[in-house]
């Protein structure tokens, strides 16, 4: 029997079977099946991404919000929380200018700015991170970088042929930073390159974008995914939202480090990038960079190391004898690194670098336009025009301090960090989270509400960083803290004792909000709170 005969017989049998159904059923059934299959696929994908519990809660809250009046009630309650988070900032906007003055104020504007600046919070020695330079604003290193920035405030590195000086400064900042991170070592390959950016977030965004496009060229990946530990910076979430990349956040291990085995389980044919931090922002702990590098190499994926905090500390801490594990381009598998110069590099705010192992990867960072009527255009970073004064300020900071200056700074802040860590261990009601490798000390409590402790510390002028999972606080130690370590420990001990003896939120404190946010199962609502807070801040 021929193939044609088989097909004729199959057609006859199929028509005979289908003749028992109504034509409308034959049309509707396949369409309905496709819709059901699509719905089930969506449900399965959502559960895989968010977990069964979170998916059920999100679905429940979605249905609840459909009930008339519920959404408006929830919106009103959210606004109350936002107003409390603003701590009265909203009312201060009443006097903000909304139009240009009819007549310019000339130099008098400087006096107005001085008056406004005087209203800022007293941050000297009291803020976690934030300001990394020691001393007063009007003298020393502050004065030096301010003068350098003002000299080049009118410049723009976009115009390479005009402002050759700031282009020169930028190139040297990148090269000097790369040298700190293994570019001179044989293992790096000798092609490390990079650019200056506006901050750690832009450096991370560019590294992610470059990795995405590089892996698309190398492997043809069109549905990119990346894997980061839950301790990795939130800039990776931003990058994935901007660049349409699927993000997998993986739990850390018992030491609060990236869990290499867990990350390995998430790697698939669409993986473009894995991430490690040196150290992670929450707890100051260095991820196992060597193991992650081996995983990246064996899996054929890119590997980014976030050195935004550690880039200008770890190289010097190692020279001072601290047991710092490998973290830079000397580690095989590392394809990109982000390093903030405006943190421990003591450069003006708005200066960071993104570095790549070679030019082949870095080329995917650039945007080149050939068909614009305005001419040929190419830009290395997200911004087109950029403030050349910041590049000049960064160069001035690095050149003025030199290796000896950074070594001395690192010695001071590492010693201050150790003293704070030991002091916290001496307070029975709190404990240090993990084993900090650098200048961040996170601490939590199983006895008192740590967020109530934070409110009391805030009332004493301290500005610490609240963390979650576990609920905790951290202090990022800078040169501003070197002379006030004893004051910090004294105030912390008093605050802990007060909360233990008189538990309960203080009037005007944010402990109830932090606590409620941590317990709130509907994370979408927490996200909406944050968005509303930001929307009402400006």
Coordinates of C-alpha atoms in Angstrom, one line a residue:
X1 CA 0.0 0.0 0.0
X2 CA 1.4 3.4 -1.0
X3 CA 1.9 6.4 1.3
X4 CA -0.9 8.2 -0.7
X5 CA -3.3 5.3 0.2
X6 CA -2.4 5.6 3.9
X7 CA -3.1 9.3 3.8
X8 CA -6.5 8.8 2.1
X9 CA -7.5 6.1 4.6
X10 CA -6.4 8.4 7.5
X11 CA -8.4 11.3 6.1
X12 CA -11.5 9.2 5.7
X13 CA -11.2 7.9 9.3
X14 CA -10.6 11.3 10.7
X15 CA -13.6 12.9 8.8
X16 CA -15.8 10.0 10.0
X17 CA -14.8 10.6 13.6
X18 CA -15.1 14.4 13.5
X19 CA -18.5 14.2 11.7
X20 CA -20.0 13.3 15.1
X21 CA -19.2 16.8 16.5
X22 CA -20.9 20.2 15.7
X23 CA -18.8 22.5 13.5
X24 CA -18.8 25.2 16.2
X25 CA -17.4 22.8 18.7
X26 CA -14.6 21.9 16.3
X27 CA -13.7 25.6 16.0
X28 CA -14.0 26.5 19.7
X29 CA -12.3 23.5 21.3
X30 CA -8.8 24.1 19.9
X31 CA -9.0 27.8 20.7
X32 CA -10.2 27.1 24.2
X33 CA -7.4 24.5 24.6
X34 CA -4.8 27.0 23.5
X35 CA -6.1 29.6 26.0
X36 CA -6.1 27.0 28.9
X37 CA -2.6 25.9 27.9
X38 CA -1.4 29.4 27.9
X39 CA -3.0 30.2 31.3
X40 CA -1.4 27.0 32.8
X41 CA 2.0 27.9 31.3
X42 CA 1.7 31.4 32.8
X43 CA 0.8 30.0 36.2
X44 CA 3.6 27.5 36.2
X45 CA 6.1 30.2 35.2
X46 CA 4.9 32.5 37.9
X47 CA 5.2 29.8 40.5
X48 CA 8.7 28.9 39.3
X49 CA 9.8 32.5 39.5
X50 CA 8.1 33.6 42.8
X51 CA 7.3 30.4 44.7
X52 CA 3.9 28.9 45.4
X53 CA 3.3 30.9 48.6
X54 CA 4.1 34.3 47.0
X55 CA 2.1 33.5 43.9
X56 CA -1.0 32.5 46.0
X57 CA -0.7 35.6 48.1
X58 CA -0.4 37.8 45.0
X59 CA -3.4 36.2 43.4
X60 CA -5.4 36.6 46.5
X61 CA -4.6 40.3 46.9
X62 CA -5.4 40.8 43.2
X63 CA -8.9 39.4 43.8
X64 CA -9.4 41.3 47.0
X65 CA -8.6 44.6 45.2
X66 CA -11.4 43.9 42.8
X67 CA -14.0 44.3 45.6
X68 CA -15.6 47.8 45.4
X69 CA -14.1 50.2 47.9
X70 CA -11.1 47.9 48.9
X71 CA -8.6 49.5 46.5
X72 CA -9.5 53.0 47.6
X73 CA -9.2 52.0 51.2
X74 CA -5.8 50.4 50.6
X75 CA -4.6 53.5 48.7
X76 CA -5.6 55.7 51.6
X77 CA -3.7 53.6 54.1
X78 CA -0.7 53.5 51.9
X79 CA -0.7 57.2 51.7
X80 CA -0.7 57.5 55.5
X81 CA 2.4 55.3 55.6
X82 CA 4.1 57.4 52.9
X83 CA 3.3 60.6 54.8
X84 CA 4.9 59.0 57.9
X85 CA 8.0 57.9 55.9
X86 CA 8.3 61.5 54.6
X87 CA 8.6 62.7 58.2
X88 CA 7.1 66.0 57.3
X89 CA 9.1 66.5 54.1
X90 CA 5.9 66.9 52.1
X91 CA 4.9 70.1 54.0
X92 CA 8.3 71.6 53.3
X93 CA 7.5 71.7 49.6
X94 CA 5.0 74.4 50.1
X95 CA 7.7 77.1 49.9
X96 CA 9.6 75.6 47.0
X97 CA 10.0 77.8 43.9
X98 CA 8.0 76.7 40.9
X99 CA 9.0 79.6 38.5
X100 CA 12.1 81.5 37.5
X101 CA 12.6 84.8 39.4
X102 CA 11.7 87.8 37.3
X103 CA 15.1 89.3 37.9
X104 CA 18.2 87.3 38.4
X105 CA 19.8 87.3 41.8
X106 CA 23.4 87.4 40.6
X107 CA 26.0 86.5 43.2
X108 CA 23.4 86.8 46.0
X109 CA 22.3 83.3 45.0
X110 CA 25.4 81.9 46.8
X111 CA 24.2 83.3 50.1
X112 CA 20.8 81.7 49.6
X113 CA 22.4 78.4 48.9
X114 CA 24.5 78.6 52.0
X115 CA 21.4 79.3 54.1
X116 CA 19.7 76.3 52.5
X117 CA 22.7 74.0 53.0
X118 CA 22.8 74.9 56.7
X119 CA 19.4 73.2 57.1
X120 CA 20.9 69.8 56.0
X121 CA 21.3 67.0 58.5
X122 CA 24.6 67.1 60.5
X123 CA 26.3 64.2 58.8
X124 CA 29.8 64.6 60.1
X125 CA 30.8 61.4 61.7
X126 CA 27.2 60.2 62.1
X127 CA 26.2 58.6 58.8
X128 CA 26.8 55.1 57.7
X129 CA 28.8 55.4 54.5
X130 CA 27.5 58.5 52.7
X131 CA 30.6 60.7 53.1
X132 CA 33.9 58.9 52.9
X133 CA 36.3 61.8 53.2
X134 CA 37.6 62.7 56.6
X135 CA 37.7 66.2 58.1
X136 CA 35.7 69.3 57.5
X137 CA 34.3 70.4 54.1
X138 CA 36.2 73.7 54.1
X139 CA 39.7 72.2 54.3
X140 CA 42.1 69.4 53.4
X141 CA 41.0 66.8 50.8
X142 CA 37.6 68.3 50.5
X143 CA 39.1 71.6 49.5
X144 CA 41.4 70.0 47.0
X145 CA 38.8 68.1 45.0
X146 CA 36.4 71.0 45.1
X147 CA 39.0 73.2 43.5
X148 CA 39.8 70.5 40.9
X149 CA 36.1 70.1 40.0
X150 CA 35.5 73.9 39.7
X151 CA 38.5 74.3 37.4
X152 CA 36.9 71.9 34.9
X153 CA 33.2 72.5 35.7
X154 CA 32.5 73.7 32.1
X155 CA 34.1 70.7 30.4
X156 CA 32.5 67.7 28.7
X157 CA 34.4 64.5 27.8
X158 CA 31.9 63.9 24.9
X159 CA 33.9 66.5 23.0
X160 CA 37.2 64.5 22.8
X161 CA 38.9 66.9 20.5
X162 CA 38.1 70.0 22.6
X163 CA 38.6 68.9 26.2
X164 CA 41.6 66.7 25.8
X165 CA 42.7 67.3 29.4
X166 CA 39.7 65.6 31.0
X167 CA 39.8 62.8 28.5
X168 CA 43.4 62.3 29.6
X169 CA 42.4 62.4 33.3
X170 CA 39.6 59.9 32.7
X171 CA 41.9 57.4 30.9
X172 CA 44.4 57.6 33.7
X173 CA 41.8 57.1 36.5
X174 CA 40.6 54.0 34.6
X175 CA 44.2 52.7 34.2
X176 CA 45.2 53.3 37.8
X177 CA 42.1 51.7 39.1
X178 CA 42.6 48.7 36.8
X179 CA 46.2 48.3 38.1
X180 CA 44.9 48.0 41.6
X181 CA 42.7 45.1 40.5
X182 CA 45.2 42.9 38.7
X183 CA 45.5 44.4 35.2
X184 CA 49.3 44.2 35.5
X185 CA 49.3 40.5 36.4
X186 CA 49.8 37.9 33.7
X187 CA 46.5 36.1 34.7
X188 CA 44.5 39.1 33.6
X189 CA 45.5 38.7 29.9
X190 CA 46.9 42.2 29.7
X191 CA 43.9 43.8 28.0
X192 CA 41.9 45.1 30.9
X193 CA 40.1 48.3 29.8
X194 CA 37.1 50.4 30.9
X195 CA 35.4 53.7 31.3
X196 CA 34.4 56.2 34.0
X197 CA 30.7 56.3 34.9
X198 CA 28.4 58.4 37.2
X199 CA 28.3 55.8 39.9
X200 CA 28.1 52.2 40.9
X201 CA 24.7 51.7 39.5
X202 CA 25.7 52.9 36.0
X203 CA 28.8 50.8 36.1
X204 CA 26.7 47.7 36.9
X205 CA 24.1 48.6 34.3
X206 CA 26.8 48.9 31.6
X207 CA 28.5 45.6 32.7
X208 CA 25.1 43.8 32.4
X209 CA 24.3 45.4 29.1
X210 CA 27.7 44.5 27.7
X211 CA 27.4 40.9 28.9
X212 CA 24.0 40.6 27.4
X213 CA 25.1 41.8 24.0
X214 CA 28.4 39.9 24.1
X215 CA 26.6 36.6 24.9
X216 CA 24.1 37.2 22.2
X217 CA 26.9 37.6 19.7
X218 CA 28.9 34.6 21.1
X219 CA 26.1 32.2 21.8
X220 CA 23.0 33.6 20.1
X221 CA 21.1 34.0 23.4
X222 CA 17.9 35.9 22.7
X223 CA 16.1 35.4 26.0
X224 CA 18.9 36.3 28.5
X225 CA 18.9 35.4 32.1
X226 CA 21.3 36.3 35.0
X227 CA 21.8 34.8 38.4
X228 CA 22.7 36.8 41.5
X229 CA 22.8 36.1 45.3
X230 CA 20.1 37.8 47.4
X231 CA 22.9 39.9 48.9
X232 CA 23.8 41.5 45.6
X233 CA 23.0 45.1 45.0
X234 CA 19.5 46.2 43.9
X235 CA 21.2 47.8 40.8
X236 CA 21.0 44.3 39.2
X237 CA 17.2 44.4 39.5
X238 CA 17.3 47.8 37.8
X239 CA 19.5 46.5 35.0
X240 CA 17.2 43.6 34.3
X241 CA 14.1 45.8 34.2
X242 CA 15.9 48.3 31.9
X243 CA 17.4 45.6 29.6
X244 CA 14.7 43.0 29.6
X245 CA 16.7 40.3 31.3
X246 CA 15.2 37.6 33.5
X247 CA 16.7 37.8 37.0
X248 CA 17.2 34.8 39.4
X249 CA 18.0 35.8 43.0
X250 CA 19.5 32.9 44.8
X251 CA 19.6 32.5 48.7
X252 CA 23.0 32.9 50.3
X253 CA 24.7 30.2 52.4
X254 CA 24.9 30.0 56.2
X255 CA 27.9 32.4 56.1
X256 CA 25.9 35.0 54.1
X257 CA 28.1 34.3 51.0
X258 CA 26.9 33.6 47.5
X259 CA 26.0 29.9 47.4
X260 CA 27.9 28.5 44.4
X261 CA 26.0 25.2 44.4
X262 CA 22.7 27.0 44.3
X263 CA 23.8 29.3 41.5
X264 CA 25.0 26.3 39.5
X265 CA 21.5 24.8 39.7
X266 CA 20.0 27.9 38.0
X267 CA 22.5 28.0 35.1
X268 CA 20.9 27.0 31.7
X269 CA 21.2 27.7 28.0
X270 CA 20.0 31.3 28.4
X271 CA 22.3 32.3 31.3
X272 CA 24.5 35.2 30.3
X273 CA 25.9 36.4 33.6
X274 CA 26.5 35.4 37.3
X275 CA 27.5 37.9 40.0
X276 CA 29.7 38.0 43.1
X277 CA 30.4 40.9 45.5
X278 CA 33.6 41.9 47.3
X279 CA 32.2 42.7 49.7
X280 CA 28.4 42.5 49.6
X281 CA 26.7 45.8 50.7
X282 CA 24.5 44.3 53.5
X283 CA 27.1 42.5 55.7
X284 CA 30.5 43.4 54.3
X285 CA 31.3 39.8 53.4
X286 CA 33.3 38.7 50.3
X287 CA 31.7 36.1 48.1
X288 CA 33.7 33.1 47.0
X289 CA 35.1 34.8 43.9
X290 CA 37.5 32.0 42.9
X291 CA 34.8 29.3 43.0
X292 CA 32.3 31.5 41.1
X293 CA 35.1 32.2 38.5
X294 CA 35.6 28.5 38.0
X295 CA 31.8 28.0 37.6
X296 CA 31.6 30.8 35.1
X297 CA 34.5 29.4 33.1
X298 CA 33.1 25.8 33.0
X299 CA 29.6 27.1 32.1
X300 CA 30.8 29.5 29.5
X301 CA 29.0 32.5 31.0
X302 CA 30.2 36.0 32.0
X303 CA 31.1 36.8 35.6
X304 CA 30.8 40.3 37.1
X305 CA 32.4 41.2 40.4
X306 CA 30.9 44.1 42.3
X307 CA 33.9 45.9 43.9
X308 CA 32.0 49.3 44.3
X309 CA 32.7 49.3 48.0
X310 CA 35.9 47.2 48.1
X311 CA 37.9 48.4 45.1
X312 CA 39.9 51.0 47.0
X313 CA 40.1 49.1 50.3
X314 CA 40.8 45.4 49.6
X315 CA 44.0 45.9 47.5
X316 CA 45.5 48.0 50.3
X317 CA 44.1 45.8 53.1
X318 CA 45.9 42.8 51.5
X319 CA 49.2 44.8 51.5
X320 CA 48.6 45.6 55.2
X321 CA 48.5 41.9 55.9
X322 CA 44.7 41.3 56.2
X323 CA 43.6 37.8 55.0
X324 CA 41.8 38.9 51.8
X325 CA 40.8 36.1 49.4
X326 CA 41.3 36.6 45.6
X327 CA 38.7 39.0 44.1
X328 CA 40.0 40.7 40.9
X329 CA 41.1 40.0 37.3
X330 CA 43.7 37.6 38.6
X331 CA 40.8 35.2 39.1
X332 CA 40.1 33.3 35.9
X333 CA 36.5 33.7 34.7
X334 CA 36.0 37.3 35.9
X335 CA 34.9 39.3 32.8
X336 CA 33.9 42.6 34.4
X337 CA 34.3 44.6 37.6
X338 CA 32.6 47.7 38.9
X339 CA 34.6 50.1 41.3
X340 CA 33.3 53.3 42.8
X341 CA 36.0 56.0 43.1
X342 CA 33.6 58.3 45.0
X343 CA 33.6 55.9 48.0
X344 CA 36.9 54.9 49.5
X345 CA 38.7 56.4 46.5
X346 CA 37.7 59.7 48.1
X347 CA 36.8 61.3 44.7
X348 CA 33.9 63.7 44.2
X349 CA 30.4 62.1 44.2
X350 CA 29.4 60.8 40.8
X351 CA 32.6 59.0 39.9
X352 CA 32.9 55.2 39.3
X353 CA 34.5 52.9 36.8
X354 CA 33.5 49.8 34.9
X355 CA 36.3 47.5 33.8
X356 CA 36.4 44.6 31.4
X357 CA 38.9 41.8 30.9
X358 CA 39.3 42.7 27.2
X359 CA 38.2 45.0 24.4
X360 CA 36.0 42.3 22.8
X361 CA 33.6 42.5 25.7
X362 CA 33.9 46.2 26.3
X363 CA 32.9 47.0 22.6
X364 CA 29.4 45.8 23.4
X365 CA 29.1 48.7 25.9
X366 CA 29.3 51.4 23.2
X367 CA 26.4 52.8 21.1
X368 CA 27.3 53.9 17.5
X369 CA 24.8 55.6 15.2
X370 CA 25.5 55.9 11.5
X371 CA 22.3 57.2 10.0
X372 CA 21.5 60.3 12.1
X373 CA 21.2 63.5 10.2
X374 CA 23.2 65.1 12.9
X375 CA 26.3 63.2 11.8
X376 CA 28.1 60.1 13.0
X377 CA 27.6 59.5 16.7
X378 CA 29.3 57.1 19.2
X379 CA 29.0 57.2 23.0
X380 CA 30.7 54.9 25.5
X381 CA 28.4 55.2 28.5
X382 CA 24.7 55.8 29.3
X383 CA 25.1 59.5 29.4
X384 CA 26.1 61.5 26.3
X385 CA 27.3 64.8 27.8
X386 CA 29.2 64.2 31.1
X387 CA 30.7 66.5 33.7
X388 CA 34.4 66.7 33.0
X389 CA 34.9 68.3 36.4
X390 CA 34.1 65.0 38.1
X391 CA 36.8 63.2 36.1
X392 CA 39.3 65.9 37.0
X393 CA 38.3 65.7 40.7
X394 CA 38.7 61.9 40.7
X395 CA 42.2 62.2 39.1
X396 CA 43.2 64.8 41.6
X397 CA 42.0 62.7 44.5
X398 CA 44.0 59.6 43.4
X399 CA 47.1 61.6 42.5
X400 CA 47.1 63.6 45.7
X401 CA 46.7 60.5 48.0
X402 CA 48.9 58.0 46.2
X403 CA 49.5 54.5 47.4
X404 CA 50.8 55.7 50.8
X405 CA 47.7 57.8 51.4
X406 CA 45.3 54.9 50.6
X407 CA 47.3 52.5 52.7
X408 CA 47.1 54.9 55.7
X409 CA 43.4 55.5 55.2
X410 CA 42.7 51.7 55.0
X411 CA 44.7 51.1 58.1
X412 CA 42.6 53.6 60.0
X413 CA 39.2 52.4 58.8
X414 CA 40.0 48.7 59.2
X415 CA 41.2 49.3 62.8
X416 CA 38.1 51.3 63.5
X417 CA 35.9 48.6 62.0
X418 CA 37.6 45.9 64.1
X419 CA 37.0 48.1 67.2
X420 CA 33.3 48.5 66.4
X421 CA 32.9 44.8 65.7
X422 CA 34.5 43.9 69.1
X423 CA 32.4 46.5 70.8
X424 CA 29.2 45.1 69.4
X425 CA 30.2 41.7 70.5
X426 CA 30.4 43.1 74.0
X427 CA 26.7 44.0 74.0
X428 CA 24.9 40.7 75.0
X429 CA 21.5 41.6 73.4
X430 CA 22.9 42.0 69.9
X431 CA 25.2 39.9 67.6
X432 CA 27.3 40.6 64.5
X433 CA 25.8 39.1 61.3
X434 CA 28.3 36.8 59.7
X435 CA 32.0 37.4 59.6
X436 CA 32.7 40.8 58.0
X437 CA 35.7 41.0 55.7
X438 CA 35.9 44.7 55.4
X439 CA 34.5 48.0 56.6
X440 CA 30.9 47.1 57.1
X441 CA 29.5 45.7 60.4
X442 CA 25.9 44.4 60.4
X443 CA 24.3 43.5 63.7
X444 CA 20.9 42.0 64.7
X445 CA 19.1 40.9 67.9
X446 CA 16.9 38.0 69.1
X447 CA 16.1 39.9 72.2
X448 CA 15.1 43.5 71.3
X449 CA 13.5 45.1 68.2
X450 CA 16.5 46.2 66.2
X451 CA 14.5 48.8 64.4
X452 CA 13.4 50.4 67.7
X453 CA 17.2 50.6 68.5
X454 CA 17.7 52.3 65.1
X455 CA 15.0 54.9 66.0
X456 CA 16.8 55.7 69.3
X457 CA 20.2 55.9 67.5
X458 CA 18.5 58.3 65.0
X459 CA 17.4 60.5 67.9
X460 CA 21.0 60.7 68.9
X461 CA 22.0 61.9 65.4
X462 CA 23.2 58.5 63.9
X463 CA 22.1 57.5 60.5
X464 CA 22.5 53.7 60.1
X465 CA 21.2 51.4 57.3
X466 CA 18.3 49.1 58.1
X467 CA 18.5 45.7 56.6
X468 CA 16.1 42.8 56.2
X469 CA 16.4 38.9 56.1
X470 CA 17.5 39.0 58.9
X471 CA 16.2 42.3 60.3
X472 CA 19.4 44.1 61.2
X473 CA 21.3 47.4 61.0
X474 CA 24.7 48.1 59.6
X475 CA 27.3 50.8 59.8
X476 CA 29.6 51.4 56.8
X477 CA 32.8 52.7 58.4
X478 CA 34.5 55.7 56.8
X479 CA 37.2 58.2 57.8
X480 CA 34.5 60.2 59.4
X481 CA 34.0 57.5 62.0
X482 CA 37.6 57.0 63.1
X483 CA 37.5 59.6 65.8
X484 CA 33.9 58.7 67.1
X485 CA 34.0 54.9 67.5
X486 CA 33.7 55.2 71.3
X487 CA 30.8 57.6 71.0
X488 CA 29.0 55.2 68.6
X489 CA 29.4 52.2 70.9
X490 CA 28.3 54.1 73.9
X491 CA 25.2 55.4 72.2
X492 CA 24.4 51.9 70.8
X493 CA 24.8 50.3 74.2
X494 CA 22.5 52.9 75.8
X495 CA 19.9 52.5 73.0
X496 CA 19.8 48.7 73.3
X497 CA 19.4 49.0 77.1
X498 CA 16.6 51.5 76.7
X499 CA 14.7 49.3 74.2
X500 CA 15.2 46.2 76.4
X501 CA 13.9 48.0 79.5
X502 CA 11.1 49.9 77.7
X503 CA 10.1 48.0 74.5
X504 CA 7.8 49.7 72.1
X505 CA 8.2 52.2 69.3
X506 CA 9.1 55.8 70.1
X507 CA 6.9 58.6 68.9
X508 CA 7.7 59.5 65.3
X509 CA 10.0 56.5 64.8
X510 CA 9.9 54.3 61.8
X511 CA 10.3 51.0 63.5
X512 CA 6.6 50.0 63.0
X513 CA 6.9 50.7 59.3
X514 CA 10.1 48.7 58.9
X515 CA 8.7 45.9 61.0
X516 CA 5.4 45.8 59.1
X517 CA 7.2 45.9 55.7
X518 CA 9.2 42.9 56.7
X519 CA 6.2 40.9 57.8
X520 CA 3.9 42.0 55.0
X521 CA 3.4 38.9 52.7
X522 CA 2.2 41.0 49.7
X523 CA 5.5 42.2 48.4
X524 CA 3.7 44.1 45.6
X525 CA 2.2 46.3 48.2
X526 CA 5.6 47.0 49.7
X527 CA 6.9 47.9 46.2
X528 CA 3.9 50.3 45.7
X529 CA 4.7 52.0 49.0
X530 CA 8.3 52.6 47.9
X531 CA 7.2 53.9 44.5
X532 CA 4.7 56.3 46.2
X533 CA 7.3 57.4 48.6
X534 CA 9.7 58.3 45.8
X535 CA 6.9 59.9 43.7
X536 CA 6.0 62.3 46.5
X537 CA 9.6 63.2 47.4
X538 CA 10.2 65.5 44.5

